[in-house]
Short mmCIF file of C-alpha atoms and ligand atoms in Angstrom, two decimals:
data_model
loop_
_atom_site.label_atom_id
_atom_site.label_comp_id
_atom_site.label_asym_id
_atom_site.label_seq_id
_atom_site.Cartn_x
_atom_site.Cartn_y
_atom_site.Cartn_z
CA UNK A 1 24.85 -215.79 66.80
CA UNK A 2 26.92 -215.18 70.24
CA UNK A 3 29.17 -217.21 72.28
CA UNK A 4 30.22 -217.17 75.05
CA UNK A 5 33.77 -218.66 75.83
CA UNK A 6 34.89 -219.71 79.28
CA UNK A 7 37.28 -221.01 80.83
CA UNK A 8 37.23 -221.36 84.75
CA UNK A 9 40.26 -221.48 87.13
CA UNK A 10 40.37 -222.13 90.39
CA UNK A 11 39.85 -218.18 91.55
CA UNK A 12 39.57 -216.84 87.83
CA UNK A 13 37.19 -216.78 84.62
CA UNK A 14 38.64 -216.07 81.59
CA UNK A 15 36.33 -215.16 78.96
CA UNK A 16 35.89 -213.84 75.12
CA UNK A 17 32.10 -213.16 73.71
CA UNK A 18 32.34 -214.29 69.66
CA UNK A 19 29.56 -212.45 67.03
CA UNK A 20 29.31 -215.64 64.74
CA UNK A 21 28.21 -215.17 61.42
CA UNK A 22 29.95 -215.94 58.10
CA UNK A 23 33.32 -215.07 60.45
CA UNK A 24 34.18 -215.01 64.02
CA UNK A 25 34.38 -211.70 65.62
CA UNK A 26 35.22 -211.18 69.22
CA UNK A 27 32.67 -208.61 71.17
CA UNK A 28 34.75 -208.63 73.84
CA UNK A 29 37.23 -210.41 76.08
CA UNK A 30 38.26 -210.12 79.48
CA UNK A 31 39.35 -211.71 83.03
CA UNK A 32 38.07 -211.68 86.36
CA UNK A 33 40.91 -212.51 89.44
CA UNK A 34 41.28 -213.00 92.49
CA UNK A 35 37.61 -215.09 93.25
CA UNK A 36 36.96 -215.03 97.54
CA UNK A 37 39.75 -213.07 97.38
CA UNK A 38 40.55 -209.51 99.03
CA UNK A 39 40.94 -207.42 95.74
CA UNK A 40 39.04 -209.33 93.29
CA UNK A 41 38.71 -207.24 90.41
CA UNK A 42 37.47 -207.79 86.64
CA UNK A 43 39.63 -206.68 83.59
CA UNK A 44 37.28 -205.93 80.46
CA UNK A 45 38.29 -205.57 77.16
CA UNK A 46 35.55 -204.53 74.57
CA UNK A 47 36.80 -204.92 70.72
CA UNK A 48 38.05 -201.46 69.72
CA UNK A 49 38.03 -199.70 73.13
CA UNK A 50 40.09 -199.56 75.95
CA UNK A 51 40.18 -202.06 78.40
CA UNK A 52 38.36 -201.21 81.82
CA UNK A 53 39.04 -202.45 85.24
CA UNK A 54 36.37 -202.89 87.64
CA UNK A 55 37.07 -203.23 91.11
CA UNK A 56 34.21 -205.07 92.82
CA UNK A 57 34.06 -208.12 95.47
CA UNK A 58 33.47 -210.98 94.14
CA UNK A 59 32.75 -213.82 96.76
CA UNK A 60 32.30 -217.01 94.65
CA UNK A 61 32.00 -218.12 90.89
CA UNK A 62 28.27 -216.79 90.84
CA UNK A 63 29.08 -213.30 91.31
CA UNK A 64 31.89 -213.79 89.02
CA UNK A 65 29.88 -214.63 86.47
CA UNK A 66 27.19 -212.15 87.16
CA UNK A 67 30.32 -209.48 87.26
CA UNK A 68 31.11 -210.94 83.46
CA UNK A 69 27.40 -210.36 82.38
CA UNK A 70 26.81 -207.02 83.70
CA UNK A 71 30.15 -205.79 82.18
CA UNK A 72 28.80 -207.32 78.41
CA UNK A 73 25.96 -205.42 79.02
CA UNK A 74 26.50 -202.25 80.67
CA UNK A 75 25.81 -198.88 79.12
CA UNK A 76 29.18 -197.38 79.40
CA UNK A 77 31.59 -200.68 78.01
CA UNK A 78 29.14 -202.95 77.26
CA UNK A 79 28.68 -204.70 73.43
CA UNK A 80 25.77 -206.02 74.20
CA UNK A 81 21.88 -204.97 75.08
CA UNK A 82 20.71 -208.41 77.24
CA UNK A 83 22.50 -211.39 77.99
CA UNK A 84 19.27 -213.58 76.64
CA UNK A 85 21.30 -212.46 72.93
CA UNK A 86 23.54 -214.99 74.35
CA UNK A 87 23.15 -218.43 72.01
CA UNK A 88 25.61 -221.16 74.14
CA UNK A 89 28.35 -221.15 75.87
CA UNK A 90 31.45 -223.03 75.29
CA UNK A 91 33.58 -223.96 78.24
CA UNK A 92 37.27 -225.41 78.56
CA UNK A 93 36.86 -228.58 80.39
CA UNK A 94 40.68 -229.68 81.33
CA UNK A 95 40.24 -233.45 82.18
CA UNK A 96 37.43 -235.39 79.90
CA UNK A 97 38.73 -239.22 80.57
CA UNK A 98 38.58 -241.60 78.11
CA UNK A 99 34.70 -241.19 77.99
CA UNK A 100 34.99 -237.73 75.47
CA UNK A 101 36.73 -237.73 72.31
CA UNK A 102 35.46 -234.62 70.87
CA UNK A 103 33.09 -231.71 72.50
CA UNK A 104 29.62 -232.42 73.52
CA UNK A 105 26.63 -230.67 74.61
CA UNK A 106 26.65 -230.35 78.63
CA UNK A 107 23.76 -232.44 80.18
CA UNK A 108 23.20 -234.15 83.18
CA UNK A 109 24.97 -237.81 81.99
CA UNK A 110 28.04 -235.70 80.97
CA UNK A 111 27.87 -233.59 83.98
CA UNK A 112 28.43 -236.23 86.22
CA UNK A 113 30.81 -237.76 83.75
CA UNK A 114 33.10 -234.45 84.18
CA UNK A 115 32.61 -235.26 87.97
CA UNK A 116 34.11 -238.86 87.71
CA UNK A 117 37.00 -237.41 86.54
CA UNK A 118 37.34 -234.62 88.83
CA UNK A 119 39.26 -237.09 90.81
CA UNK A 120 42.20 -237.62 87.91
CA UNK A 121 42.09 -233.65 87.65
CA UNK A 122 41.86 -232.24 91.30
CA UNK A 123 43.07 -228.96 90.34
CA UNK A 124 41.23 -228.45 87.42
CA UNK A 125 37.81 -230.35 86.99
CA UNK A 126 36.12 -229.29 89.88
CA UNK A 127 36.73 -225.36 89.12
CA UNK A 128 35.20 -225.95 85.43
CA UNK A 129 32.49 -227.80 87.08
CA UNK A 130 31.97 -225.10 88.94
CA UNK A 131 31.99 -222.52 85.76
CA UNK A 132 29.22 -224.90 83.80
CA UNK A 133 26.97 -225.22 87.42
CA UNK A 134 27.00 -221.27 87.51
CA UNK A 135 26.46 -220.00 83.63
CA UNK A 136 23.36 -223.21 83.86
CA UNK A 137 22.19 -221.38 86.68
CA UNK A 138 22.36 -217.66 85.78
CA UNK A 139 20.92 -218.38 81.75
CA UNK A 140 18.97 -221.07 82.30
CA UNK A 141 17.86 -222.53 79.06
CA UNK A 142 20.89 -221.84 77.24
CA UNK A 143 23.18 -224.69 76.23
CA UNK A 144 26.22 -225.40 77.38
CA UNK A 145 29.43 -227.26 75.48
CA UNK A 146 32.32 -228.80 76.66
CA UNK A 147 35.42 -228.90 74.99
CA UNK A 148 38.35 -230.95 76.44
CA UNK A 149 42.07 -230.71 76.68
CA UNK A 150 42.17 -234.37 76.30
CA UNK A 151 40.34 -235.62 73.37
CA UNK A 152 42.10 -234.94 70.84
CA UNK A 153 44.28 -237.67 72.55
CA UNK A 154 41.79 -240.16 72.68
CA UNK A 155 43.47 -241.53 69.07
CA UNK A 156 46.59 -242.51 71.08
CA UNK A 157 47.29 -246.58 70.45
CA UNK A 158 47.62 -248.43 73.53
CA UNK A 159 51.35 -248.77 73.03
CA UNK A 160 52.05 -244.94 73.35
CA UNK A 161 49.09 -244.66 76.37
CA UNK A 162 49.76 -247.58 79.05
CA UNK A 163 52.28 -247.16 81.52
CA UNK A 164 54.49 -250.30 82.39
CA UNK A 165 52.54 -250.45 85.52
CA UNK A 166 50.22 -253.32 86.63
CA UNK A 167 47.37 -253.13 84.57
CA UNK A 168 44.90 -253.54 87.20
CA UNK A 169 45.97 -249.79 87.73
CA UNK A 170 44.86 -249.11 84.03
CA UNK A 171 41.74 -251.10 84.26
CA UNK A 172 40.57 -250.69 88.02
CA UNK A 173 41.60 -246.24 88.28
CA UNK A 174 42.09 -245.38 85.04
CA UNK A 175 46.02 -244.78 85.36
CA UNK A 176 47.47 -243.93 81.90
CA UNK A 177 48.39 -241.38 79.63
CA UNK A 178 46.06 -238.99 78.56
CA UNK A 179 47.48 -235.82 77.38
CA UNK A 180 46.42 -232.31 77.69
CA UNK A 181 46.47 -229.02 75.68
CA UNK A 182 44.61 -230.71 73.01
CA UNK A 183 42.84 -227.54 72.12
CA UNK A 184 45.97 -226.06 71.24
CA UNK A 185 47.89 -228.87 69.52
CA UNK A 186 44.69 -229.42 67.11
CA UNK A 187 44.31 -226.09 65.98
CA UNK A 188 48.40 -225.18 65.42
CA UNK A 189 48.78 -228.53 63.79
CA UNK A 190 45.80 -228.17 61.13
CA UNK A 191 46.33 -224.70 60.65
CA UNK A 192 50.16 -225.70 59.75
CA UNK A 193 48.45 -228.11 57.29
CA UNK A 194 46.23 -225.18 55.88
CA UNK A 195 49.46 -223.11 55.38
CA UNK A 196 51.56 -225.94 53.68
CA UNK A 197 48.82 -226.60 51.44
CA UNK A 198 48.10 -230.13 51.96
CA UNK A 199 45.42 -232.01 54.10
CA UNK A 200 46.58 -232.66 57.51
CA UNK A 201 45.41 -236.53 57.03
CA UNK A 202 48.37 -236.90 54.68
CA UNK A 203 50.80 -235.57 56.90
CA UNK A 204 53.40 -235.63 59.83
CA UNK A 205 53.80 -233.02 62.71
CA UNK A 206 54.84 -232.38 65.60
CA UNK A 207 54.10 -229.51 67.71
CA UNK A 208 55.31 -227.98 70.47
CA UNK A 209 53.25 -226.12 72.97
CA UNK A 210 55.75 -224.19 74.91
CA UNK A 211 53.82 -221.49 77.58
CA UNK A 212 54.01 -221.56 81.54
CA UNK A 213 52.59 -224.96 81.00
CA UNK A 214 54.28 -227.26 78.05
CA UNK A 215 53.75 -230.61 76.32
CA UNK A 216 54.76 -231.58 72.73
CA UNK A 217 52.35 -233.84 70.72
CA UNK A 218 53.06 -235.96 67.68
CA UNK A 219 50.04 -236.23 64.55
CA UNK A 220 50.56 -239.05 62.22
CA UNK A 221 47.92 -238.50 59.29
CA UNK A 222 45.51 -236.33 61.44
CA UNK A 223 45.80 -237.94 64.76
CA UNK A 224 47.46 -237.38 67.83
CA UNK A 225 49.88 -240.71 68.28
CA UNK A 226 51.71 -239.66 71.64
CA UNK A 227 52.04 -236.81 73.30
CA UNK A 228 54.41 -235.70 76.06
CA UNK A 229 51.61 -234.70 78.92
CA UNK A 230 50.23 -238.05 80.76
CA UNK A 231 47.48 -238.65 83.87
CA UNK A 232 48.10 -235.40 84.87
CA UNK A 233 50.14 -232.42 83.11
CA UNK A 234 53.02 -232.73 85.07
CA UNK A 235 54.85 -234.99 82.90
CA UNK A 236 56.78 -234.51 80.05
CA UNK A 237 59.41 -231.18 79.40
CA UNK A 238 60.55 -229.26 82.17
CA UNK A 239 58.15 -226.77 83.04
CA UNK A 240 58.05 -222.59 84.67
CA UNK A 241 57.09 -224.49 87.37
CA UNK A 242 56.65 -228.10 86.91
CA UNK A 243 59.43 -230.59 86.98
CA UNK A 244 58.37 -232.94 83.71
CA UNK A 245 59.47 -237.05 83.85
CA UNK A 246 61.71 -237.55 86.65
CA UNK A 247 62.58 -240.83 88.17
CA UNK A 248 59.34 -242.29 89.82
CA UNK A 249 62.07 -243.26 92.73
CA UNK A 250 62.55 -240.11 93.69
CA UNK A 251 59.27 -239.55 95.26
CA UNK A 252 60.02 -242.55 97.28
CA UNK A 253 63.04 -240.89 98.23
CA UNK A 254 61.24 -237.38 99.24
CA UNK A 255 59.28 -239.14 101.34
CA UNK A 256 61.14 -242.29 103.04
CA UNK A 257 64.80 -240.15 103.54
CA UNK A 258 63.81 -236.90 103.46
CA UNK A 259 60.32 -236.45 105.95
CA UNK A 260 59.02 -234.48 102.81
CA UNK A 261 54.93 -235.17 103.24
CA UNK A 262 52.92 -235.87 100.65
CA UNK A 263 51.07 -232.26 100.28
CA UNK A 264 54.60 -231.19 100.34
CA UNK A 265 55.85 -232.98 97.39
CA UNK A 266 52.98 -232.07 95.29
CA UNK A 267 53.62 -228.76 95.85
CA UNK A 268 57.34 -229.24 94.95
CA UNK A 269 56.87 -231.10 91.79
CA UNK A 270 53.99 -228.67 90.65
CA UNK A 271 55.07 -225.51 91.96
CA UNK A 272 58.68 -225.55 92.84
CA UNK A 273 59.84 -226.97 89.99
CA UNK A 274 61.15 -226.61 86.41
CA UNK A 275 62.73 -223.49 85.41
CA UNK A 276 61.62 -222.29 88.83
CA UNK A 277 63.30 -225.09 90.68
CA UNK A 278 66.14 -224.63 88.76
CA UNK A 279 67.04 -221.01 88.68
CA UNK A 280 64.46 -219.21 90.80
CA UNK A 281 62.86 -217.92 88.16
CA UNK A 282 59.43 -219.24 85.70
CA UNK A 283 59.08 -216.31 83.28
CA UNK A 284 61.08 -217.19 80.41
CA UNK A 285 61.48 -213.59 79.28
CA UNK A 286 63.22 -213.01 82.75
CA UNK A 287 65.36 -216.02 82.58
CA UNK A 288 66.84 -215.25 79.26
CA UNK A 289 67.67 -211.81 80.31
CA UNK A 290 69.22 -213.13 83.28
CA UNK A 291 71.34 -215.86 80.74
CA UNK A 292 72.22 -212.98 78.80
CA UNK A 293 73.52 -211.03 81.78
CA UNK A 294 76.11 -213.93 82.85
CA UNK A 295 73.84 -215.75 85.46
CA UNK A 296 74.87 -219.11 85.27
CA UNK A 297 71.91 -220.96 86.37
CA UNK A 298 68.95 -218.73 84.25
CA UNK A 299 71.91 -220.26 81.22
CA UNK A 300 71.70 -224.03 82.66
CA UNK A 301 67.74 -223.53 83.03
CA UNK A 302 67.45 -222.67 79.54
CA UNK A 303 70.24 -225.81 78.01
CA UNK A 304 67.73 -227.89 80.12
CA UNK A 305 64.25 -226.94 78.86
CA UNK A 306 65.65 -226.78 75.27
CA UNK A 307 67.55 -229.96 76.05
CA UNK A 308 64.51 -232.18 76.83
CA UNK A 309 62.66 -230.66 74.27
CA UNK A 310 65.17 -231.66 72.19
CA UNK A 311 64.46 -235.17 73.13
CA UNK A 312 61.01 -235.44 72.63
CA UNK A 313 60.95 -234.02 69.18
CA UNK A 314 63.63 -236.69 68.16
CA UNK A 315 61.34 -239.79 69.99
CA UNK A 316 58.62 -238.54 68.09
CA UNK A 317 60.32 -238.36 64.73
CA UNK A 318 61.45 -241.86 65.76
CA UNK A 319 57.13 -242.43 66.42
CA UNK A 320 56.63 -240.96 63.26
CA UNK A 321 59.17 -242.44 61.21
CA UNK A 322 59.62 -239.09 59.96
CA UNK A 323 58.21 -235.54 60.18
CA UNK A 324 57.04 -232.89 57.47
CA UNK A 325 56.82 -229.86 59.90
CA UNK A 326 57.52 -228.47 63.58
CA UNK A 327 55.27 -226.47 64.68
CA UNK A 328 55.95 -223.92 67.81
CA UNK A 329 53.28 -222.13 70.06
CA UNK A 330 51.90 -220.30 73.21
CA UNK A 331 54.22 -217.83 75.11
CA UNK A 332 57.32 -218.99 74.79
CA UNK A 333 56.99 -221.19 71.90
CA UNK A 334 55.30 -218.13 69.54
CA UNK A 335 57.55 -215.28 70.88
CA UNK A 336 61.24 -216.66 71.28
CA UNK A 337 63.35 -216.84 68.00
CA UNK A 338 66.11 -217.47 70.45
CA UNK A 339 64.73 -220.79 71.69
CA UNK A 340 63.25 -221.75 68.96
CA UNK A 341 66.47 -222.11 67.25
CA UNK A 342 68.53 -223.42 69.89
CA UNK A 343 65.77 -225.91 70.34
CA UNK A 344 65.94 -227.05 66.59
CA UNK A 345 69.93 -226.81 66.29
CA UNK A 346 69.91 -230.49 66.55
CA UNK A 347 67.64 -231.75 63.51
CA UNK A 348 70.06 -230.89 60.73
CA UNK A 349 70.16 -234.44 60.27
CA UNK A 350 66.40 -234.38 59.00
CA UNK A 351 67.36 -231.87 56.38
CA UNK A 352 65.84 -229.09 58.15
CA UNK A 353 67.28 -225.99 57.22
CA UNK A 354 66.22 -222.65 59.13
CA UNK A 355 65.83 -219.33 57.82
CA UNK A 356 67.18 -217.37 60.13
CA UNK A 357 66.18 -214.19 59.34
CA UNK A 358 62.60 -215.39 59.05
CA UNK A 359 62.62 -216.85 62.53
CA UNK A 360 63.88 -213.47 63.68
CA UNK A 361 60.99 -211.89 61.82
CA UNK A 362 59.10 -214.07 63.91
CA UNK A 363 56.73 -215.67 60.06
CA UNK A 364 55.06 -218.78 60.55
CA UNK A 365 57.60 -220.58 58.76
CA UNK A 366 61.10 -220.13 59.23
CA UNK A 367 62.87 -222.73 57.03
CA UNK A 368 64.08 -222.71 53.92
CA UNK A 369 62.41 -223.14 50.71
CA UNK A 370 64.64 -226.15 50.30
CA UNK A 371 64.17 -227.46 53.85
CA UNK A 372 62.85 -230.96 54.30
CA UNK A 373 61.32 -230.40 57.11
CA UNK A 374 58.83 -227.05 57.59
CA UNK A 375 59.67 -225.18 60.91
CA UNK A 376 56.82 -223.42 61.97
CA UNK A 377 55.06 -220.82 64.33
CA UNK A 378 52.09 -221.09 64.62
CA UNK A 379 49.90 -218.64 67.67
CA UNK A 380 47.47 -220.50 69.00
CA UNK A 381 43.92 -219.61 69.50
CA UNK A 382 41.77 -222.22 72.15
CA UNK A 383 38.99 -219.90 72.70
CA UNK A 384 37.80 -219.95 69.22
CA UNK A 385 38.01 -223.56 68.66
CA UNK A 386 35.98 -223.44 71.62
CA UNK A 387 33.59 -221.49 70.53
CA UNK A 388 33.53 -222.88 66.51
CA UNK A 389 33.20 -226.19 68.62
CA UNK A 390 29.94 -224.82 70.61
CA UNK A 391 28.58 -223.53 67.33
CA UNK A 392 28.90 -225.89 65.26
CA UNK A 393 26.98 -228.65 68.49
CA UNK A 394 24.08 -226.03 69.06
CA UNK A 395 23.61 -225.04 65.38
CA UNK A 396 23.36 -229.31 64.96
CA UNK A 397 21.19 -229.83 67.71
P1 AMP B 401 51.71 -218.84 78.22
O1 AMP B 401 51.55 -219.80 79.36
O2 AMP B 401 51.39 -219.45 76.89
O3 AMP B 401 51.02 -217.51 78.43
O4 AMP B 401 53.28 -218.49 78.14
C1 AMP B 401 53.93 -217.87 79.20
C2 AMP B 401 55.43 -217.98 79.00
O5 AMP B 401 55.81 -217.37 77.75
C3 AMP B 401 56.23 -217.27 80.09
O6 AMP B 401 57.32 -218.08 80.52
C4 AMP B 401 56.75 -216.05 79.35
O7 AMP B 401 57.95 -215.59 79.90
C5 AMP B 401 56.99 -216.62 77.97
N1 AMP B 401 57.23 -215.56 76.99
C6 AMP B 401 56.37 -214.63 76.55
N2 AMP B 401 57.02 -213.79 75.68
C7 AMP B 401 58.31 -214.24 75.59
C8 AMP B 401 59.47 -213.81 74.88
N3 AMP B 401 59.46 -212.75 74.08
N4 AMP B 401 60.64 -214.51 75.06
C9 AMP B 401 60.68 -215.59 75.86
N5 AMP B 401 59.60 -216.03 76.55
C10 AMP B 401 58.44 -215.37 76.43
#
């Protein structure tokens, strides 16, 4: 059976086509850029061949997505002979409210659903709304799944997901915690449990997904009991370009003493931020060379972002009363020995012990054999859980 996995930014489509059988296979993978932009182009990647760039304009989603099927089918790079082979398609819905709590086949009810909530994710609802409208409309018939960064959150007690804010806010608008990167804290966090050997319901973790983008989660027993994301992903750890918690007041202080409008400070806290904000920089790879050359702001950057990470893990093991393992992934999180341990220099107290050498090695786990406490890293892999997800609905159905 075939898959198709999307997930749809505001002027991009990222996408992977899974063979499912008794394993998952990826056909092929790719990403179209620059939508209604001069120079949109799609990068395809079919599995054992090189990858192809097409240069082609693309004025909206809908040619996107016709770019996307052509490219699976063509002669020349294509895997596949018609896009009707094409069972479902999974799609990476960012905000899913408290209404999901696990994937669900796309119909009209849960369309609109996905709609109500565009207005808690303005960034990011509308252009996955946009993705589902299009792939309905160019393979009609075929159904569509949604899989959401939030529900894996949904198990959150009330404690860990209410602001102290009037609850009229909570009740009336929704305003409260609900996490994000759920995809990718589920799958690390089980697969951690397969690789320990025990069932994840009997077990501790907390992991830590550290890309471009970061939030740390804490599982007690299988579910997610806090996690450092709330109403919208830009709280939490400092970010590449997102500032994490700050004092609420200083919005109030943006705007009433310093003229800054209210466009303007979103655009500060989101984009102008973090590591960014602090050292001019939001690729960590770049920072840490700069560190490592003398620059004494890439250095402070880094103390910071480990810093607050820092933090969280130890409120969570305080959440936990305890943890068996910490898990690391995405960019930073699955390819930085060096922050990994400087992150995890603190928890001695825990008994963790690190293997060193195995950290450097970059092997999914990195403590000791004696080690109380299993450090872990752990790549993560959304678009399959996506598409297992959108499997396992339409095979149900
Ligand atoms: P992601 O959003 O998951 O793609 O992660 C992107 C982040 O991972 C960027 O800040 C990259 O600089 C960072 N990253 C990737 N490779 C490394 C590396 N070897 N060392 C440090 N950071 C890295």
């Amino acid at each position: 059976m075939l898959i198709l996995v999307i997930n749809c930014g505001s002027s991009s489509i990222k996408y992977q086509l899974f063979e499912i059988n008794s394993q998952y296979t990826i056909l092929a993978k790719g990403l179209v850029e620059r939508i209604g932009l001069p120079g949109s182009n799609i990068a395809h990647k079919p599995n054992g061949k090189d990858e192809v760039v097409i240069n082609k304009d693309l004025p909206d989603h809908r040619a996107a997505l016709a770019a996307i099927e052509e490219a699976l089918v063509s002669p020349v790079h294509g895997v596949i002979k018609d896009v009707n082979e094409i069972a479902g398609v999974g799609h990476r819905v960012v905000h899913g409210g408290e209404k999901f709590t696990r994937s669900i086949l796309i119909n009209e009810h849960v369309l609109d659903a996905i709609r109500e909530n565009a207005k808690l994710a303005p960034l990011h609802n509308p252009p996955n709304i946009t993705g589902i409208e299009v792939s309905q409309a160019l393979m009609p018939g075929v159904p569509n799944v949604a899989v959401f960064d939030t529900a894996i959150h949904q198990t959150m007690p009330k404690k860990a997901y209410l602001y102290g804010l009037p609850i009229d806010l909570y009740h009336k608008h929704g305003i409260r915690k609900y996490g994000f990167h759920g995809t990718s804290h589920g799958y690390v966090a089980k697969q951690a449990a397969k690789l320990l050997n025990k069932p994840f319901e009997t077990l501790k973790i907390i992991t830590c997904h550290l890309g471009n983008g970061g939030s740390i989660t804490a599982f007690d027993h299988g579910k997610s009991v806090d996690t450092s994301m709330g109403l919208t992903p830009l709280e939490g750890i400092v970010m590449g370009t997102r500032s994490g918690d700050i004092d609420p007041a200083i919005v109030l202080y943006l705007q009433e003493e310093l003229g800054v409008s209210l466009s303007q400070t979103n655009d500060l806290l989101n984009k102008q931020s973090g590591l960014k904000g602090l050292c001019g920089k939001n690729d960590m790879r770049d920072i840490v060379k700069l560190a490592n050359q003398g620059e004494e702001m890439a250095q402070v950057a880094i103390d910071v972002f480990c810093y607050r990470i820092q933090k969280y893990i130890g409120s969570y093991v305080a959440v936990l009363n305890g943890v068996n393992a910490i898990v690391f992934t995405a960019g930073i999180g699955e390819n930085s020995p060096f922050l990994r341990e400087q992150v995890l220099e603190n928890f001695s107290y825990l008994g963790l012990k690190l293997d060193t050498a195995k950290n450097r090695a970059n092997e999914q786990i990195f403590s000791t054999k004696d080690s109380k406490v299993a450090a872990m890293m752990i790549r993560t892999n959304e678009e399959l859980v996506i598409a297992q997800d959108t499997f396992d609905i339409i095979t149900r159905r």
